[in-house]
Amino acid sequence: MTLDSKNYLKILFFILITLMFMAVVYSYYFIKHYPIPITNRISLDAKITFIQEHIDINSVDTIIVGSSIGLNNVQGEILQKSSTKATSVLNLSVYEATPLQIEQILQLTSTFPNLKRIIYSAQYSDFAYEGKLKDYNATFISSYLNGSLSSKEKLTFYFKSCQNIFFCMKRAWNWKDKYQQNNQFTYLGFDATGSVPLNIYGDDIIVSRWQKPHSKKQNNRTFDALDRMSQKAKNSNIDFIFAIQPYRQPLIDSFPHVAPTMLKFAKRTKNIMTKNAGKFIDLHSKLHLQDKYFADRSHLNDKGSVVSSKALGEFLDMQ
């Protein structure tokens, strides 16, 4: 039996409407359970969603920024307990964020009206590359976080967030196994402040990341970005603290390029802080951490990040 054009169109419209309905239902489910695609970078999207759902933006007085060296190596909850000054901490660090990307993320500082200080947690390897975030709209993200989007803007945003249904399905598929395991470096299980302590020990340690140091590569534009960030903080009456995180001492002792690279990095970043009235602390030189506190060459495990965070808290209170 052949279909006439009228019945054919009815079936076609029914199929299209059914598919649209299923897409809307899935989008609603996705928004409720997974980070909404705002930037197409899952660690930043997850952080934005976390802030929107769990953080009182009006109370935040301290922001931690950095790559995973900020996300994993500084526990905001421990910092709050260790400092009388940092009473409401938000870890705004993002995996693999370059200094230029941190500069973009810090465009969100106006979202936090009572912000008093920014802590940039880093290691020399963070300053090797200058890439910038794509599809990043700080004005929209700020409006999303402070709840100033209109109902129409919200609906449009939610509708567009999963237009690429396969992108959302892939993100949902990977979420549990890749981003919710605290013995993996991709872990995105935030504590109450947005930090991500790592439970990486023994067999979970990746040998190549443990035994091989970073190269000595540094990029001048990354230091220019640090200069601009700290200068902007100064002009806004916000304290800017640059904290160099610990590095595995056996690698410093075994590879001749590491020690001079770290010394040069410390000198260069300290000079920028001095120039812009910022504050500087070298936690590597201060703490001399043993291997039992490391998850790899520069990332601390959850025990190491407690030590680092306490030291940061004590440093803040001495200023």
CSV table of C-alpha atoms in Angstrom, one decimal:
chain,number,residue,atom,x,y,z
A,1,MET,CA,0.0,0.0,0.0
A,2,THR,CA,1.4,3.4,-1.0
A,3,LEU,CA,0.9,6.6,1.1
A,4,ASP,CA,-0.6,9.6,-0.4
A,5,SER,CA,1.1,12.9,0.1
A,6,LYS,CA,-1.3,14.0,2.9
A,7,ASN,CA,-0.7,10.9,5.1
A,8,TYR,CA,3.0,11.1,4.3
A,9,LEU,CA,3.2,14.6,5.6
A,10,LYS,CA,1.3,13.6,8.7
A,11,ILE,CA,3.7,10.8,9.5
A,12,LEU,CA,6.7,13.1,8.8
A,13,PHE,CA,5.4,15.8,11.1
A,14,PHE,CA,4.7,13.3,13.8
A,15,ILE,CA,8.2,11.9,13.6
A,16,LEU,CA,9.7,15.4,13.7
A,17,ILE,CA,7.5,16.5,16.6
A,18,THR,CA,8.4,13.3,18.5
A,19,LEU,CA,12.1,13.8,17.9
A,20,MET,CA,11.8,17.4,19.1
A,21,PHE,CA,9.9,16.4,22.2
A,22,MET,CA,12.5,13.7,23.0
A,23,ALA,CA,15.3,16.3,22.5
A,24,VAL,CA,13.6,18.7,24.9
A,25,VAL,CA,13.1,16.0,27.5
A,26,TYR,CA,16.7,14.9,27.3
A,27,SER,CA,17.9,18.5,27.5
A,28,TYR,CA,15.9,19.0,30.7
A,29,TYR,CA,17.4,15.8,32.1
A,30,PHE,CA,20.9,16.8,31.1
A,31,ILE,CA,20.6,20.2,32.7
A,32,LYS,CA,19.5,18.7,35.9
A,33,HIS,CA,22.4,16.1,36.1
A,34,TYR,CA,25.4,17.4,34.2
A,35,PRO,CA,27.4,20.6,33.6
A,36,ILE,CA,25.6,22.8,31.1
A,37,PRO,CA,27.7,23.5,28.0
A,38,ILE,CA,28.5,27.2,28.4
A,39,THR,CA,32.1,27.3,27.3
A,40,ASN,CA,32.5,23.8,25.8
A,41,ARG,CA,35.3,23.2,28.4
A,42,ILE,CA,33.9,20.7,30.9
A,43,SER,CA,36.0,21.7,33.9
A,44,LEU,CA,35.0,25.4,33.5
A,45,ASP,CA,31.3,24.5,32.8
A,46,ALA,CA,31.3,22.3,35.9
A,47,LYS,CA,32.7,25.1,38.0
A,48,ILE,CA,30.1,27.6,36.7
A,49,THR,CA,27.3,25.2,37.4
A,50,PHE,CA,28.7,24.5,40.9
A,51,ILE,CA,28.9,28.2,41.7
A,52,GLN,CA,25.4,28.8,40.5
A,53,GLU,CA,24.0,26.0,42.6
A,54,HIS,CA,26.2,26.2,45.8
A,55,ILE,CA,28.0,29.4,46.3
A,56,ASP,CA,26.8,32.7,47.8
A,57,ILE,CA,28.5,35.1,45.5
A,58,ASN,CA,27.9,38.0,47.9
A,59,SER,CA,29.9,36.4,50.7
A,60,VAL,CA,33.0,35.4,48.7
A,61,ASP,CA,36.1,37.3,49.9
A,62,THR,CA,38.8,35.0,48.6
A,63,ILE,CA,39.3,33.5,45.1
A,64,ILE,CA,41.8,30.8,44.2
A,65,VAL,CA,42.8,30.7,40.5
A,66,GLY,CA,45.1,28.6,38.6
A,67,SER,CA,45.3,25.4,36.5
A,68,SER,CA,45.0,22.0,38.2
A,69,ILE,CA,47.9,23.4,40.4
A,70,GLY,CA,45.3,25.6,42.0
A,71,LEU,CA,42.4,23.2,41.7
A,72,ASN,CA,44.1,20.2,43.3
A,73,ASN,CA,46.9,21.8,45.4
A,74,VAL,CA,44.7,24.2,47.4
A,75,GLN,CA,41.8,23.0,49.5
A,76,GLY,CA,39.5,26.0,50.1
A,77,GLU,CA,37.9,24.4,53.2
A,78,ILE,CA,41.3,24.0,54.8
A,79,LEU,CA,42.3,27.5,53.8
A,80,GLN,CA,39.2,28.9,55.5
A,81,LYS,CA,40.0,27.0,58.7
A,82,SER,CA,43.6,28.1,58.7
A,83,SER,CA,43.1,31.8,58.1
A,84,THR,CA,41.1,34.4,60.0
A,85,LYS,CA,41.0,36.6,56.9
A,86,ALA,CA,39.8,34.2,54.3
A,87,THR,CA,36.3,33.5,55.6
A,88,SER,CA,34.5,32.6,52.4
A,89,VAL,CA,36.7,31.0,49.8
A,90,LEU,CA,35.9,30.0,46.2
A,91,ASN,CA,38.3,27.9,44.1
A,92,LEU,CA,37.9,29.3,40.6
A,93,SER,CA,40.7,27.2,39.1
A,94,VAL,CA,40.2,25.3,35.9
A,95,TYR,CA,42.1,22.3,34.5
A,96,GLU,CA,44.9,23.2,32.1
A,97,ALA,CA,44.2,26.9,32.3
A,98,THR,CA,47.1,29.1,31.0
A,99,PRO,CA,47.8,32.5,32.5
A,100,LEU,CA,46.0,34.2,29.6
A,101,GLN,CA,43.0,32.0,30.3
A,102,ILE,CA,43.1,32.8,34.0
A,103,GLU,CA,43.1,36.5,33.0
A,104,GLN,CA,39.9,35.8,31.1
A,105,ILE,CA,38.4,34.0,34.0
A,106,LEU,CA,39.2,36.9,36.3
A,107,GLN,CA,36.9,39.0,34.2
A,108,LEU,CA,34.3,37.5,36.6
A,109,THR,CA,35.6,39.2,39.7
A,110,SER,CA,33.0,41.9,39.5
A,111,THR,CA,30.4,39.1,40.1
A,112,PHE,CA,31.7,38.9,43.7
A,113,PRO,CA,31.0,42.3,45.3
A,114,ASN,CA,32.9,41.6,48.5
A,115,LEU,CA,36.1,40.1,47.0
A,116,LYS,CA,39.2,41.1,49.0
A,117,ARG,CA,41.9,38.8,47.6
A,118,ILE,CA,43.0,36.7,44.7
A,119,ILE,CA,45.4,33.8,45.2
A,120,TYR,CA,47.1,32.5,42.1
A,121,SER,CA,48.5,29.0,42.7
A,122,ALA,CA,51.0,27.9,40.1
A,123,GLN,CA,54.2,26.1,39.1
A,124,TYR,CA,56.6,27.0,36.4
A,125,SER,CA,55.1,24.6,33.9
A,126,ASP,CA,51.9,26.7,33.9
A,127,PHE,CA,53.8,29.5,32.1
A,128,ALA,CA,54.8,27.5,29.1
A,129,TYR,CA,51.8,28.2,26.9
A,130,GLU,CA,49.6,31.2,26.1
A,131,GLY,CA,46.3,29.8,24.7
A,132,LYS,CA,43.1,31.6,25.3
A,133,LEU,CA,39.5,30.4,26.0
A,134,LYS,CA,37.2,30.1,23.0
A,135,ASP,CA,33.4,30.7,23.2
A,136,TYR,CA,33.9,32.6,26.5
A,137,ASN,CA,31.5,35.3,27.3
A,138,ALA,CA,32.3,36.7,30.8
A,139,THR,CA,29.3,39.2,30.7
A,140,PHE,CA,26.8,36.3,30.1
A,141,ILE,CA,28.4,34.0,32.7
A,142,SER,CA,28.3,36.8,35.3
A,143,SER,CA,24.7,37.4,34.6
A,144,TYR,CA,24.0,33.7,34.8
A,145,LEU,CA,25.7,33.5,38.2
A,146,ASN,CA,24.1,36.6,39.7
A,147,GLY,CA,20.6,35.6,38.5
A,148,SER,CA,20.0,38.6,36.4
A,149,LEU,CA,19.1,36.8,33.2
A,150,SER,CA,15.5,37.3,32.1
A,151,SER,CA,13.2,34.3,31.7
A,152,LYS,CA,13.5,34.5,28.0
A,153,GLU,CA,17.3,34.6,28.2
A,154,LYS,CA,17.3,31.5,30.4
A,155,LEU,CA,15.0,29.5,28.2
A,156,THR,CA,17.0,30.5,25.1
A,157,PHE,CA,20.2,29.5,26.9
A,158,TYR,CA,18.8,26.1,28.1
A,159,PHE,CA,17.4,25.4,24.6
A,160,LYS,CA,20.7,26.2,22.9
A,161,SER,CA,22.8,24.4,25.5
A,162,CYS,CA,22.0,20.9,24.1
A,163,GLN,CA,21.3,21.7,20.4
A,164,ASN,CA,24.2,19.4,19.7
A,165,ILE,CA,22.6,16.5,21.3
A,166,PHE,CA,25.4,14.2,20.6
A,167,PHE,CA,27.9,16.5,22.3
A,168,CYS,CA,25.7,16.4,25.5
A,169,MET,CA,25.3,12.6,25.3
A,170,LYS,CA,29.1,12.2,25.0
A,171,ARG,CA,29.6,14.4,28.0
A,172,ALA,CA,27.0,12.5,30.0
A,173,TRP,CA,28.5,9.2,29.0
A,174,ASN,CA,32.0,10.2,30.2
A,175,TRP,CA,30.9,12.0,33.4
A,176,LYS,CA,30.9,9.2,35.9
A,177,ASP,CA,33.9,7.2,34.8
A,178,LYS,CA,36.2,10.1,33.7
A,179,TYR,CA,35.2,13.0,36.0
A,180,GLN,CA,33.8,11.5,39.2
A,181,GLN,CA,36.7,9.2,40.2
A,182,ASN,CA,39.0,10.8,42.8
A,183,ASN,CA,41.9,8.7,41.9
A,184,GLN,CA,42.1,10.3,38.4
A,185,PHE,CA,43.6,13.6,37.4
A,186,THR,CA,40.4,14.5,35.5
A,187,TYR,CA,38.3,14.3,38.8
A,188,LEU,CA,35.7,17.1,39.2
A,189,GLY,CA,34.3,16.2,42.6
A,190,PHE,CA,34.3,19.6,44.2
A,191,ASP,CA,34.5,20.3,47.9
A,192,ALA,CA,32.3,23.0,49.4
A,193,THR,CA,34.6,25.7,48.0
A,194,GLY,CA,35.1,24.2,44.5
A,195,SER,CA,38.5,22.6,45.2
A,196,VAL,CA,39.3,19.1,44.0
A,197,PRO,CA,41.5,17.0,46.5
A,198,LEU,CA,43.1,14.1,44.7
A,199,ASN,CA,43.2,10.6,46.3
A,200,ILE,CA,46.1,9.3,44.0
A,201,TYR,CA,48.5,6.9,45.7
A,202,GLY,CA,50.3,3.7,44.9
A,203,ASP,CA,49.2,2.0,41.7
A,204,ASP,CA,47.1,5.0,40.7
A,205,ILE,CA,50.2,7.1,40.2
A,206,ILE,CA,51.1,7.5,36.5
A,207,VAL,CA,54.8,6.6,36.2
A,208,SER,CA,55.6,9.0,33.4
A,209,ARG,CA,54.1,11.9,35.3
A,210,TRP,CA,56.1,10.8,38.4
A,211,GLN,CA,59.5,10.2,36.8
A,212,LYS,CA,59.8,12.9,34.1
A,213,PRO,CA,59.9,16.6,34.8
A,214,HIS,CA,58.4,19.4,32.7
A,215,SER,CA,60.5,21.1,30.1
A,216,LYS,CA,62.1,24.4,30.8
A,217,LYS,CA,59.9,26.2,28.3
A,218,GLN,CA,58.5,29.5,29.3
A,219,ASN,CA,56.4,32.0,27.4
A,220,ASN,CA,56.9,35.8,27.8
A,221,ARG,CA,53.3,36.6,27.1
A,222,THR,CA,52.2,34.5,30.1
A,223,PHE,CA,54.3,36.7,32.4
A,224,ASP,CA,52.8,39.8,30.7
A,225,ALA,CA,49.3,38.4,31.6
A,226,LEU,CA,50.4,38.0,35.2
A,227,ASP,CA,51.6,41.6,35.2
A,228,ARG,CA,48.2,42.8,33.9
A,229,MET,CA,46.2,40.6,36.3
A,230,SER,CA,48.1,41.8,39.4
A,231,GLN,CA,48.1,45.5,38.2
A,232,LYS,CA,44.3,45.3,37.7
A,233,ALA,CA,43.8,43.8,41.2
A,234,LYS,CA,45.9,46.6,42.6
A,235,ASN,CA,43.8,49.2,40.8
A,236,SER,CA,40.7,47.6,42.2
A,237,ASN,CA,42.0,47.5,45.8
A,238,ILE,CA,42.1,43.7,45.7
A,239,ASP,CA,45.1,41.8,47.2
A,240,PHE,CA,46.9,39.6,44.8
A,241,ILE,CA,48.9,36.7,46.1
A,242,PHE,CA,51.1,34.6,43.9
A,243,ALA,CA,51.9,31.1,45.4
A,244,ILE,CA,54.5,28.8,43.8
A,245,GLN,CA,53.5,25.2,44.7
A,246,PRO,CA,55.9,22.4,45.6
A,247,TYR,CA,57.7,20.2,43.1
A,248,ARG,CA,59.2,16.7,43.6
A,249,GLN,CA,62.7,17.2,44.9
A,250,PRO,CA,64.1,14.0,43.3
A,251,LEU,CA,63.4,15.4,39.9
A,252,ILE,CA,65.0,18.7,40.8
A,253,ASP,CA,68.1,16.8,41.9
A,254,SER,CA,68.2,14.5,38.9
A,255,PHE,CA,67.5,16.8,36.0
A,256,PRO,CA,69.8,19.8,35.6
A,257,HIS,CA,67.3,22.1,33.9
A,258,VAL,CA,64.7,22.0,36.6
A,259,ALA,CA,66.4,23.9,39.5
A,260,PRO,CA,67.5,26.9,37.4
A,261,THR,CA,64.1,27.1,35.7
A,262,MET,CA,62.4,27.2,39.0
A,263,LEU,CA,64.8,29.8,40.4
A,264,LYS,CA,64.3,32.0,37.3
A,265,PHE,CA,60.5,31.5,37.5
A,266,ALA,CA,60.4,32.5,41.2
A,267,LYS,CA,62.6,35.6,40.6
A,268,ARG,CA,60.5,36.7,37.7
A,269,THR,CA,57.1,36.3,39.3
A,270,LYS,CA,58.3,37.8,42.6
A,271,ASN,CA,59.5,40.9,40.7
A,272,ILE,CA,56.1,41.3,39.1
A,273,MET,CA,54.4,41.0,42.5
A,274,THR,CA,56.8,43.6,43.9
A,275,LYS,CA,56.1,45.9,41.0
A,276,ASN,CA,52.3,45.7,41.4
A,277,ALA,CA,52.2,45.6,45.3
A,278,GLY,CA,51.3,42.0,45.2
A,279,LYS,CA,52.4,39.3,47.7
A,280,PHE,CA,54.6,36.3,47.0
A,281,ILE,CA,55.2,33.0,48.6
A,282,ASP,CA,57.3,30.1,47.5
A,283,LEU,CA,55.7,27.0,49.1
A,284,HIS,CA,58.3,24.7,47.5
A,285,SER,CA,61.1,26.4,49.4
A,286,LYS,CA,59.1,26.8,52.5
A,287,LEU,CA,57.6,23.3,52.9
A,288,HIS,CA,60.2,20.9,51.4
A,289,LEU,CA,57.5,18.2,50.9
A,290,GLN,CA,58.4,14.6,50.8
A,291,ASP,CA,57.2,12.2,48.0
A,292,LYS,CA,54.4,10.9,50.2
A,293,TYR,CA,52.5,14.2,49.6
A,294,PHE,CA,52.6,14.1,45.8
A,295,ALA,CA,50.3,12.6,43.2
A,296,ASP,CA,52.8,13.3,40.5
A,297,ARG,CA,55.7,15.7,39.8
A,298,SER,CA,53.8,18.8,40.7
A,299,HIS,CA,50.3,17.8,41.8
A,300,LEU,CA,49.7,17.2,45.5
A,301,ASN,CA,47.5,14.4,46.8
A,302,ASP,CA,44.8,15.2,49.4
A,303,LYS,CA,47.3,15.0,52.3
A,304,GLY,CA,49.8,17.3,50.5
A,305,SER,CA,47.1,19.8,49.6
A,306,VAL,CA,46.2,20.1,53.3
A,307,VAL,CA,49.8,21.0,54.2
A,308,SER,CA,49.9,23.6,51.3
A,309,SER,CA,46.6,25.1,52.2
A,310,LYS,CA,47.5,25.5,55.9
A,311,ALA,CA,50.7,27.2,54.9
A,312,LEU,CA,48.8,29.6,52.7
A,313,GLY,CA,46.3,30.4,55.4
A,314,GLU,CA,49.1,31.2,57.9
A,315,PHE,CA,50.8,33.4,55.2
A,316,LEU,CA,47.6,35.3,54.7
A,317,ASP,CA,47.2,36.1,58.4
A,318,MET,CA,50.7,37.4,58.6
A,319,GLN,CA,50.1,40.1,55.9
